[in-house]
């Protein structure tokens, strides 16, 4: 077996280099982000390809992965791509194989990994969990001993300002409310240099182009990055369409919430695929201090495989819902 390293600005370009150099039988051993480039380590074991037939040991993990993706109602095309990517990893564990595929297809970009250089504006449908997610991000920032500031633009929902104020007071974080763009800019300007600035917004309707236009203008006014907050367990098609609309408005990252209360996660994968969004955090419980987890491919693979490994089938209609009860909400 000979190992080769390939680097390119994007995953797609790196994979194209692998295929051009080693052909369709190349085995992907590792992927990593190196600065602004993607590095892939691949190999081609010609002897194994020519002489070794498939065995049950290699076929069974792929069957398990395919069943899991079907259980979660992952669209057929996406499920096929993930299964094919999984087959490129010479690993014994289905978890490791699926994690390798997810790492390529859905690279994570956690929010609280390093201090953001720009304010983060949480956007999404009404009731998606934006305010609670903001509080959880504040809690994680405080655990890292970062300075943080909270701003709410949601002056519509009853009790929204008071709710954020309660969270901010408990976490000893300054909190401001902004009824327009000028007030928002003043609030952001009050944040000490290097602070994590989190902005809560009123629930938006992406089917109304005016809502998304206003959000995009507001974000641009304070140079904020919009992060989509979306509840897990939604319809696959609906989730994909909504994510695509938010992506067209400038969203690049997604925080799925209520994962502990969702039996199927196909909607989240479909949303990321359709909108080309990076997963940021997982909302796994209502607890403010511990309710967010940074995204890892291994954790996502666990969530996807658990129902099938626990005895569920492709339909999963009678499954006990190991995913939904994983955190005991």
Short mmCIF file of N, CA and C in Angstrom, two decimals, residues 8-166:
data_model
loop_
_atom_site.label_atom_id
_atom_site.label_comp_id
_atom_site.label_asym_id
_atom_site.label_seq_id
_atom_site.Cartn_x
_atom_site.Cartn_y
_atom_site.Cartn_z
N UNK A 8 -5.77 20.88 -1.33
CA UNK A 8 -6.49 21.78 -2.24
C UNK A 8 -7.31 22.75 -1.40
N UNK A 9 -7.77 23.85 -2.00
CA UNK A 9 -8.55 24.83 -1.22
C UNK A 9 -9.86 24.29 -0.68
N UNK A 10 -10.49 23.34 -1.39
CA UNK A 10 -11.77 22.81 -0.95
C UNK A 10 -11.73 21.29 -0.94
N UNK A 11 -12.70 20.69 -0.21
CA UNK A 11 -12.78 19.24 -0.14
C UNK A 11 -13.05 18.64 -1.53
N UNK A 12 -13.93 19.29 -2.29
CA UNK A 12 -14.26 18.77 -3.62
C UNK A 12 -13.03 18.74 -4.52
N UNK A 13 -12.22 19.80 -4.47
CA UNK A 13 -11.02 19.85 -5.30
C UNK A 13 -9.99 18.82 -4.86
N UNK A 14 -9.86 18.63 -3.54
CA UNK A 14 -8.92 17.63 -3.03
C UNK A 14 -9.35 16.22 -3.44
N UNK A 15 -10.67 15.95 -3.35
CA UNK A 15 -11.17 14.63 -3.76
C UNK A 15 -10.95 14.40 -5.25
N UNK A 16 -11.08 15.46 -6.04
CA UNK A 16 -10.85 15.33 -7.48
C UNK A 16 -9.40 14.97 -7.76
N UNK A 17 -8.46 15.55 -6.99
CA UNK A 17 -7.05 15.22 -7.15
C UNK A 17 -6.80 13.76 -6.81
N UNK A 18 -7.43 13.29 -5.73
CA UNK A 18 -7.28 11.89 -5.33
C UNK A 18 -7.76 10.96 -6.45
N UNK A 19 -8.93 11.26 -6.97
CA UNK A 19 -9.50 10.40 -8.01
C UNK A 19 -8.65 10.43 -9.28
N UNK A 20 -8.14 11.61 -9.63
CA UNK A 20 -7.33 11.72 -10.84
C UNK A 20 -6.01 10.97 -10.71
N UNK A 21 -5.43 10.99 -9.52
CA UNK A 21 -4.12 10.37 -9.30
C UNK A 21 -4.21 8.88 -9.02
N UNK A 22 -5.16 8.49 -8.17
CA UNK A 22 -5.24 7.10 -7.71
C UNK A 22 -6.42 6.33 -8.28
N UNK A 23 -7.35 7.04 -8.92
CA UNK A 23 -8.49 6.36 -9.51
C UNK A 23 -9.63 6.16 -8.53
N UNK A 24 -10.73 5.56 -8.99
CA UNK A 24 -11.93 5.40 -8.15
C UNK A 24 -11.76 4.41 -7.01
N UNK A 25 -10.69 3.59 -7.04
CA UNK A 25 -10.49 2.59 -5.98
C UNK A 25 -9.66 3.12 -4.83
N UNK A 26 -9.33 4.41 -4.84
CA UNK A 26 -8.54 4.99 -3.76
C UNK A 26 -9.27 4.87 -2.43
N UNK A 27 -8.49 4.66 -1.38
CA UNK A 27 -9.03 4.54 -0.03
C UNK A 27 -8.66 5.80 0.74
N UNK A 28 -9.67 6.51 1.25
CA UNK A 28 -9.44 7.72 2.04
C UNK A 28 -9.12 7.31 3.47
N UNK A 29 -7.92 7.67 3.94
CA UNK A 29 -7.50 7.29 5.29
C UNK A 29 -7.68 8.42 6.30
N UNK A 30 -7.57 9.66 5.85
CA UNK A 30 -7.69 10.78 6.80
C UNK A 30 -7.96 12.06 6.03
N UNK A 31 -8.72 12.95 6.68
CA UNK A 31 -8.93 14.29 6.15
C UNK A 31 -8.71 15.29 7.27
N UNK A 32 -8.14 16.44 6.95
CA UNK A 32 -7.95 17.48 7.96
C UNK A 32 -7.87 18.84 7.30
N UNK A 33 -8.21 19.85 8.08
CA UNK A 33 -8.12 21.24 7.63
C UNK A 33 -6.75 21.76 8.04
N UNK A 34 -5.96 22.21 7.07
CA UNK A 34 -4.63 22.75 7.35
C UNK A 34 -4.62 24.19 6.85
N UNK A 35 -4.77 25.13 7.78
CA UNK A 35 -4.88 26.52 7.39
C UNK A 35 -6.10 26.75 6.52
N UNK A 36 -5.89 27.27 5.33
CA UNK A 36 -6.99 27.51 4.40
C UNK A 36 -7.19 26.37 3.42
N UNK A 37 -6.45 25.29 3.60
CA UNK A 37 -6.52 24.17 2.66
C UNK A 37 -7.06 22.91 3.32
N UNK A 38 -7.53 21.99 2.49
CA UNK A 38 -7.98 20.68 2.94
C UNK A 38 -6.93 19.66 2.54
N UNK A 39 -6.50 18.84 3.49
CA UNK A 39 -5.48 17.81 3.23
C UNK A 39 -6.13 16.44 3.35
N UNK A 40 -5.95 15.60 2.33
CA UNK A 40 -6.47 14.24 2.34
C UNK A 40 -5.31 13.27 2.23
N UNK A 41 -5.28 12.28 3.11
CA UNK A 41 -4.33 11.17 3.00
C UNK A 41 -5.08 9.99 2.41
N UNK A 42 -4.59 9.50 1.28
CA UNK A 42 -5.26 8.41 0.57
C UNK A 42 -4.24 7.34 0.21
N UNK A 43 -4.75 6.17 -0.12
CA UNK A 43 -3.87 5.05 -0.46
C UNK A 43 -4.53 4.19 -1.52
N UNK A 44 -3.71 3.38 -2.18
CA UNK A 44 -4.20 2.43 -3.16
C UNK A 44 -3.44 1.13 -2.96
N UNK A 45 -4.13 0.13 -2.44
CA UNK A 45 -3.54 -1.18 -2.23
C UNK A 45 -3.93 -2.05 -3.42
N UNK A 46 -3.08 -2.08 -4.43
CA UNK A 46 -3.43 -2.77 -5.67
C UNK A 46 -3.62 -4.27 -5.45
N UNK A 47 -2.79 -4.87 -4.60
CA UNK A 47 -2.92 -6.31 -4.37
C UNK A 47 -4.27 -6.65 -3.78
N UNK A 48 -4.69 -5.84 -2.79
CA UNK A 48 -5.98 -6.12 -2.15
C UNK A 48 -7.12 -5.92 -3.14
N UNK A 49 -6.99 -4.92 -3.98
CA UNK A 49 -8.06 -4.64 -4.94
C UNK A 49 -8.17 -5.77 -5.96
N UNK A 50 -7.03 -6.34 -6.37
CA UNK A 50 -7.05 -7.35 -7.41
C UNK A 50 -7.42 -8.74 -6.90
N UNK A 51 -7.12 -9.04 -5.63
CA UNK A 51 -7.25 -10.42 -5.19
C UNK A 51 -8.25 -10.66 -4.07
N UNK A 52 -8.58 -9.64 -3.29
CA UNK A 52 -9.41 -9.88 -2.11
C UNK A 52 -10.86 -9.58 -2.40
N UNK A 53 -11.75 -10.57 -2.38
CA UNK A 53 -13.18 -10.31 -2.58
C UNK A 53 -13.77 -9.69 -1.34
N UNK A 54 -14.91 -9.02 -1.44
CA UNK A 54 -15.57 -8.46 -0.27
C UNK A 54 -15.93 -9.55 0.71
N UNK A 55 -15.86 -9.24 1.98
CA UNK A 55 -16.21 -10.19 3.03
C UNK A 55 -17.36 -9.65 3.84
N UNK A 56 -17.95 -10.52 4.64
CA UNK A 56 -19.05 -10.09 5.51
C UNK A 56 -18.59 -9.03 6.48
N UNK A 57 -17.32 -9.14 6.89
CA UNK A 57 -16.80 -8.18 7.87
C UNK A 57 -16.79 -6.77 7.32
N UNK A 58 -16.57 -6.65 5.97
CA UNK A 58 -16.57 -5.31 5.39
C UNK A 58 -17.95 -4.91 4.90
N UNK A 59 -18.78 -5.88 4.56
CA UNK A 59 -20.11 -5.56 4.03
C UNK A 59 -21.08 -5.18 5.13
N UNK A 60 -21.02 -5.85 6.28
CA UNK A 60 -21.99 -5.63 7.35
C UNK A 60 -21.99 -4.19 7.86
N UNK A 61 -20.82 -3.57 8.10
CA UNK A 61 -20.84 -2.17 8.55
C UNK A 61 -21.56 -1.24 7.58
N UNK A 62 -21.37 -1.46 6.30
CA UNK A 62 -22.04 -0.61 5.31
C UNK A 62 -23.54 -0.84 5.32
N UNK A 63 -23.95 -2.08 5.53
CA UNK A 63 -25.38 -2.37 5.62
C UNK A 63 -25.99 -1.68 6.83
N UNK A 64 -25.27 -1.71 7.95
CA UNK A 64 -25.75 -1.05 9.16
C UNK A 64 -25.87 0.46 8.94
N UNK A 65 -24.87 1.03 8.29
CA UNK A 65 -24.89 2.47 8.01
C UNK A 65 -26.07 2.82 7.10
N UNK A 66 -26.28 2.01 6.07
CA UNK A 66 -27.39 2.26 5.15
C UNK A 66 -28.73 2.17 5.86
N UNK A 67 -28.88 1.20 6.76
CA UNK A 67 -30.12 1.06 7.52
C UNK A 67 -30.33 2.27 8.43
N UNK A 68 -29.25 2.74 9.05
CA UNK A 68 -29.36 3.89 9.95
C UNK A 68 -29.80 5.13 9.18
N UNK A 69 -29.21 5.36 8.03
CA UNK A 69 -29.57 6.54 7.24
C UNK A 69 -31.01 6.45 6.75
N UNK A 70 -31.45 5.23 6.44
CA UNK A 70 -32.85 5.05 6.03
C UNK A 70 -33.78 5.31 7.21
N UNK A 71 -33.40 4.85 8.39
CA UNK A 71 -34.22 5.09 9.58
C UNK A 71 -34.43 6.59 9.80
N UNK A 72 -33.37 7.36 9.61
CA UNK A 72 -33.44 8.81 9.85
C UNK A 72 -34.06 9.57 8.68
N UNK A 73 -34.52 8.84 7.66
CA UNK A 73 -35.15 9.44 6.49
C UNK A 73 -34.21 10.38 5.73
N UNK A 74 -32.93 10.03 5.73
CA UNK A 74 -31.97 10.80 4.94
C UNK A 74 -32.31 10.61 3.46
N UNK A 75 -32.41 11.67 2.67
CA UNK A 75 -32.75 11.53 1.25
C UNK A 75 -31.85 10.51 0.56
N UNK A 76 -32.41 9.78 -0.39
CA UNK A 76 -31.71 8.66 -1.01
C UNK A 76 -30.37 9.05 -1.61
N UNK A 77 -30.33 10.16 -2.33
CA UNK A 77 -29.08 10.58 -2.95
C UNK A 77 -28.00 10.87 -1.94
N UNK A 78 -28.36 11.59 -0.88
CA UNK A 78 -27.39 11.91 0.17
C UNK A 78 -26.97 10.65 0.91
N UNK A 79 -27.92 9.76 1.20
CA UNK A 79 -27.60 8.51 1.89
C UNK A 79 -26.61 7.68 1.07
N UNK A 80 -26.82 7.65 -0.23
CA UNK A 80 -25.92 6.88 -1.10
C UNK A 80 -24.51 7.48 -1.07
N UNK A 81 -24.41 8.80 -1.09
CA UNK A 81 -23.09 9.43 -1.06
C UNK A 81 -22.39 9.15 0.26
N UNK A 82 -23.12 9.22 1.36
CA UNK A 82 -22.51 8.95 2.67
C UNK A 82 -22.06 7.50 2.78
N UNK A 83 -22.86 6.58 2.25
CA UNK A 83 -22.49 5.17 2.30
C UNK A 83 -21.25 4.92 1.45
N UNK A 84 -21.18 5.53 0.29
CA UNK A 84 -20.01 5.38 -0.57
C UNK A 84 -18.76 5.95 0.10
N UNK A 85 -18.89 7.10 0.72
CA UNK A 85 -17.75 7.68 1.44
C UNK A 85 -17.32 6.78 2.59
N UNK A 86 -18.29 6.20 3.29
CA UNK A 86 -17.97 5.30 4.41
C UNK A 86 -17.17 4.10 3.94
N UNK A 87 -17.48 3.60 2.75
CA UNK A 87 -16.79 2.42 2.23
C UNK A 87 -15.32 2.70 1.95
N UNK A 88 -14.93 3.97 1.87
CA UNK A 88 -13.54 4.30 1.60
C UNK A 88 -12.63 4.27 2.80
N UNK A 89 -13.19 3.98 3.98
CA UNK A 89 -12.39 3.96 5.20
C UNK A 89 -12.15 2.52 5.63
N UNK A 90 -10.90 2.10 5.67
CA UNK A 90 -10.55 0.74 6.06
C UNK A 90 -10.54 0.63 7.57
N UNK A 91 -11.70 0.67 8.15
CA UNK A 91 -11.84 0.62 9.60
C UNK A 91 -12.84 -0.46 9.95
N UNK A 92 -12.67 -1.07 11.10
CA UNK A 92 -13.56 -2.16 11.49
C UNK A 92 -14.90 -1.65 12.00
N UNK A 93 -14.92 -0.50 12.64
CA UNK A 93 -16.12 -0.02 13.31
C UNK A 93 -17.02 0.76 12.35
N UNK A 94 -18.32 0.45 12.30
CA UNK A 94 -19.25 1.27 11.52
C UNK A 94 -19.24 2.72 11.97
N UNK A 95 -19.08 2.93 13.27
CA UNK A 95 -19.03 4.29 13.81
C UNK A 95 -17.88 5.07 13.21
N UNK A 96 -16.70 4.46 13.15
CA UNK A 96 -15.54 5.15 12.60
C UNK A 96 -15.69 5.39 11.10
N UNK A 97 -16.27 4.41 10.40
CA UNK A 97 -16.46 4.57 8.96
C UNK A 97 -17.45 5.68 8.65
N UNK A 98 -18.58 5.70 9.36
CA UNK A 98 -19.57 6.75 9.14
C UNK A 98 -19.03 8.10 9.58
N UNK A 99 -18.28 8.13 10.68
CA UNK A 99 -17.68 9.38 11.13
C UNK A 99 -16.73 9.94 10.08
N UNK A 100 -15.97 9.06 9.43
CA UNK A 100 -15.08 9.52 8.38
C UNK A 100 -15.84 10.16 7.23
N UNK A 101 -16.97 9.54 6.86
CA UNK A 101 -17.79 10.10 5.79
C UNK A 101 -18.40 11.43 6.20
N UNK A 102 -18.90 11.51 7.44
CA UNK A 102 -19.51 12.74 7.92
C UNK A 102 -18.49 13.87 8.02
N UNK A 103 -17.27 13.51 8.37
CA UNK A 103 -16.22 14.53 8.49
C UNK A 103 -15.93 15.17 7.14
N UNK A 104 -16.04 14.38 6.08
CA UNK A 104 -15.83 14.90 4.73
C UNK A 104 -17.04 15.71 4.26
N UNK A 105 -18.23 15.12 4.45
CA UNK A 105 -19.44 15.72 3.89
C UNK A 105 -19.96 16.88 4.73
N UNK A 106 -19.83 16.78 6.06
CA UNK A 106 -20.38 17.80 6.95
C UNK A 106 -19.32 18.24 7.97
N UNK A 107 -18.29 18.95 7.53
CA UNK A 107 -17.27 19.41 8.48
C UNK A 107 -17.87 20.37 9.49
N UNK A 108 -17.53 20.18 10.75
CA UNK A 108 -18.07 21.04 11.80
C UNK A 108 -17.25 22.30 12.00
N UNK A 109 -17.88 23.30 12.54
CA UNK A 109 -17.20 24.56 12.87
C UNK A 109 -17.84 25.11 14.14
N UNK A 110 -17.42 24.60 15.32
CA UNK A 110 -18.04 25.02 16.58
C UNK A 110 -17.94 26.53 16.80
N UNK A 111 -18.95 27.06 17.47
CA UNK A 111 -18.97 28.49 17.77
C UNK A 111 -17.97 28.81 18.87
N UNK A 112 -18.03 28.05 19.96
CA UNK A 112 -17.17 28.33 21.11
C UNK A 112 -15.94 27.43 21.04
N UNK A 113 -15.16 27.63 20.00
CA UNK A 113 -13.89 26.92 19.84
C UNK A 113 -12.76 27.91 19.99
N UNK A 114 -12.88 28.99 19.28
CA UNK A 114 -11.98 30.13 19.48
C UNK A 114 -12.84 31.39 19.42
N UNK A 115 -12.37 32.43 20.05
CA UNK A 115 -13.19 33.64 20.15
C UNK A 115 -13.47 34.22 18.75
N UNK A 116 -14.75 34.37 18.40
CA UNK A 116 -15.09 34.91 17.07
C UNK A 116 -14.61 36.35 16.93
N UNK A 117 -14.22 36.68 15.72
CA UNK A 117 -13.78 38.05 15.45
C UNK A 117 -14.96 38.96 15.14
N UNK A 118 -16.12 38.37 14.87
CA UNK A 118 -17.31 39.14 14.53
C UNK A 118 -18.44 38.79 15.48
N UNK A 119 -19.40 39.68 15.66
CA UNK A 119 -20.60 39.32 16.43
C UNK A 119 -21.33 38.17 15.75
N UNK A 120 -22.02 37.38 16.54
CA UNK A 120 -22.81 36.27 16.01
C UNK A 120 -24.28 36.58 16.22
N UNK A 121 -25.05 36.53 15.15
CA UNK A 121 -26.48 36.84 15.19
C UNK A 121 -27.26 35.54 14.98
N UNK A 122 -28.04 35.14 15.98
CA UNK A 122 -28.81 33.92 15.89
C UNK A 122 -30.14 34.20 15.20
N UNK A 123 -30.44 33.43 14.15
CA UNK A 123 -31.65 33.63 13.38
C UNK A 123 -32.38 32.29 13.23
N UNK A 124 -33.66 32.37 12.91
CA UNK A 124 -34.43 31.14 12.71
C UNK A 124 -35.91 31.37 12.89
N UNK A 125 -36.67 30.30 12.73
CA UNK A 125 -38.12 30.37 12.88
C UNK A 125 -38.50 30.72 14.31
N UNK A 126 -39.70 31.25 14.52
CA UNK A 126 -40.17 31.46 15.90
C UNK A 126 -40.20 30.13 16.65
N UNK A 127 -39.70 30.16 17.88
CA UNK A 127 -39.74 28.96 18.71
C UNK A 127 -38.64 27.96 18.44
N UNK A 128 -37.66 28.31 17.61
CA UNK A 128 -36.58 27.36 17.29
C UNK A 128 -35.62 27.15 18.44
N UNK A 129 -35.60 28.09 19.39
CA UNK A 129 -34.69 27.96 20.53
C UNK A 129 -33.52 28.92 20.48
N UNK A 130 -33.71 30.07 19.84
CA UNK A 130 -32.61 31.03 19.68
C UNK A 130 -32.16 31.60 21.02
N UNK A 131 -33.11 32.04 21.85
CA UNK A 131 -32.75 32.68 23.12
C UNK A 131 -32.07 31.69 24.05
N UNK A 132 -32.60 30.48 24.14
CA UNK A 132 -31.97 29.46 24.99
C UNK A 132 -30.59 29.09 24.46
N UNK A 133 -30.45 29.01 23.15
CA UNK A 133 -29.14 28.71 22.57
C UNK A 133 -28.15 29.82 22.87
N UNK A 134 -28.61 31.07 22.80
CA UNK A 134 -27.74 32.19 23.13
C UNK A 134 -27.26 32.08 24.58
N UNK A 135 -28.18 31.74 25.49
CA UNK A 135 -27.81 31.61 26.90
C UNK A 135 -26.78 30.49 27.09
N UNK A 136 -26.95 29.38 26.38
CA UNK A 136 -26.01 28.27 26.49
C UNK A 136 -24.63 28.65 25.95
N UNK A 137 -24.61 29.42 24.87
CA UNK A 137 -23.34 29.90 24.34
C UNK A 137 -22.66 30.85 25.32
N UNK A 138 -23.46 31.70 25.95
CA UNK A 138 -22.91 32.59 26.98
C UNK A 138 -22.29 31.79 28.12
N UNK A 139 -23.00 30.74 28.54
CA UNK A 139 -22.50 29.91 29.64
C UNK A 139 -21.17 29.26 29.27
N UNK A 140 -21.06 28.76 28.06
CA UNK A 140 -19.81 28.12 27.64
C UNK A 140 -18.69 29.14 27.53
N UNK A 141 -19.02 30.34 27.07
CA UNK A 141 -18.01 31.38 26.98
C UNK A 141 -17.50 31.75 28.37
N UNK A 142 -18.42 31.83 29.33
CA UNK A 142 -18.01 32.18 30.69
C UNK A 142 -17.15 31.08 31.31
N UNK A 143 -17.44 29.83 30.97
CA UNK A 143 -16.61 28.73 31.46
C UNK A 143 -15.18 28.83 30.94
N UNK A 144 -15.04 29.40 29.76
CA UNK A 144 -13.72 29.61 29.18
C UNK A 144 -13.09 30.92 29.66
N UNK A 145 -13.82 31.63 30.52
CA UNK A 145 -13.37 32.91 31.07
C UNK A 145 -13.22 33.96 29.97
N UNK A 146 -14.08 33.87 28.96
CA UNK A 146 -14.14 34.90 27.94
C UNK A 146 -15.06 36.02 28.40
N UNK A 147 -14.79 37.22 27.91
CA UNK A 147 -15.75 38.29 28.07
C UNK A 147 -16.85 38.11 27.03
N UNK A 148 -18.07 38.40 27.43
CA UNK A 148 -19.20 38.20 26.51
C UNK A 148 -20.24 39.29 26.73
N UNK A 149 -20.99 39.56 25.68
CA UNK A 149 -22.05 40.56 25.71
C UNK A 149 -23.26 40.00 24.97
N UNK A 150 -24.45 40.22 25.51
CA UNK A 150 -25.68 39.76 24.87
C UNK A 150 -26.52 40.97 24.45
N UNK A 151 -27.10 40.87 23.27
CA UNK A 151 -27.98 41.91 22.76
C UNK A 151 -29.23 41.24 22.19
N UNK A 152 -30.40 41.75 22.52
CA UNK A 152 -31.62 41.22 21.93
C UNK A 152 -32.29 42.25 21.04
N UNK A 153 -32.67 41.81 19.87
CA UNK A 153 -33.47 42.63 18.96
C UNK A 153 -34.91 42.14 18.95
N UNK A 154 -35.19 41.12 19.78
CA UNK A 154 -36.54 40.55 19.82
C UNK A 154 -37.37 41.30 20.85
N UNK A 155 -38.02 42.35 20.40
CA UNK A 155 -38.90 43.12 21.27
C UNK A 155 -40.36 42.78 21.00
N UNK A 156 -40.57 41.69 20.23
CA UNK A 156 -41.93 41.30 19.85
C UNK A 156 -42.46 40.20 20.75
N UNK A 157 -41.66 39.14 20.95
CA UNK A 157 -42.12 38.01 21.74
C UNK A 157 -42.29 38.41 23.20
N UNK A 158 -43.43 38.05 23.76
CA UNK A 158 -43.70 38.39 25.16
C UNK A 158 -42.66 37.77 26.07
N UNK A 159 -42.03 38.61 26.89
CA UNK A 159 -41.07 38.12 27.87
C UNK A 159 -39.68 37.86 27.33
N UNK A 160 -39.43 38.14 26.05
CA UNK A 160 -38.13 37.83 25.46
C UNK A 160 -37.01 38.63 26.11
N UNK A 161 -37.24 39.93 26.31
CA UNK A 161 -36.22 40.78 26.91
C UNK A 161 -35.95 40.34 28.35
N UNK A 162 -37.03 40.07 29.08
CA UNK A 162 -36.87 39.64 30.48
C UNK A 162 -36.15 38.30 30.57
N UNK A 163 -36.46 37.39 29.64
CA UNK A 163 -35.82 36.08 29.65
C UNK A 163 -34.31 36.21 29.44
N UNK A 164 -33.92 36.99 28.45
CA UNK A 164 -32.50 37.18 28.20
C UNK A 164 -31.84 37.89 29.37
N UNK A 165 -32.54 38.87 29.95
CA UNK A 165 -32.00 39.58 31.10
C UNK A 165 -31.74 38.65 32.27
N UNK A 166 -32.64 37.70 32.49
CA UNK A 166 -32.47 36.73 33.58
C UNK A 166 -31.23 35.88 33.35
#
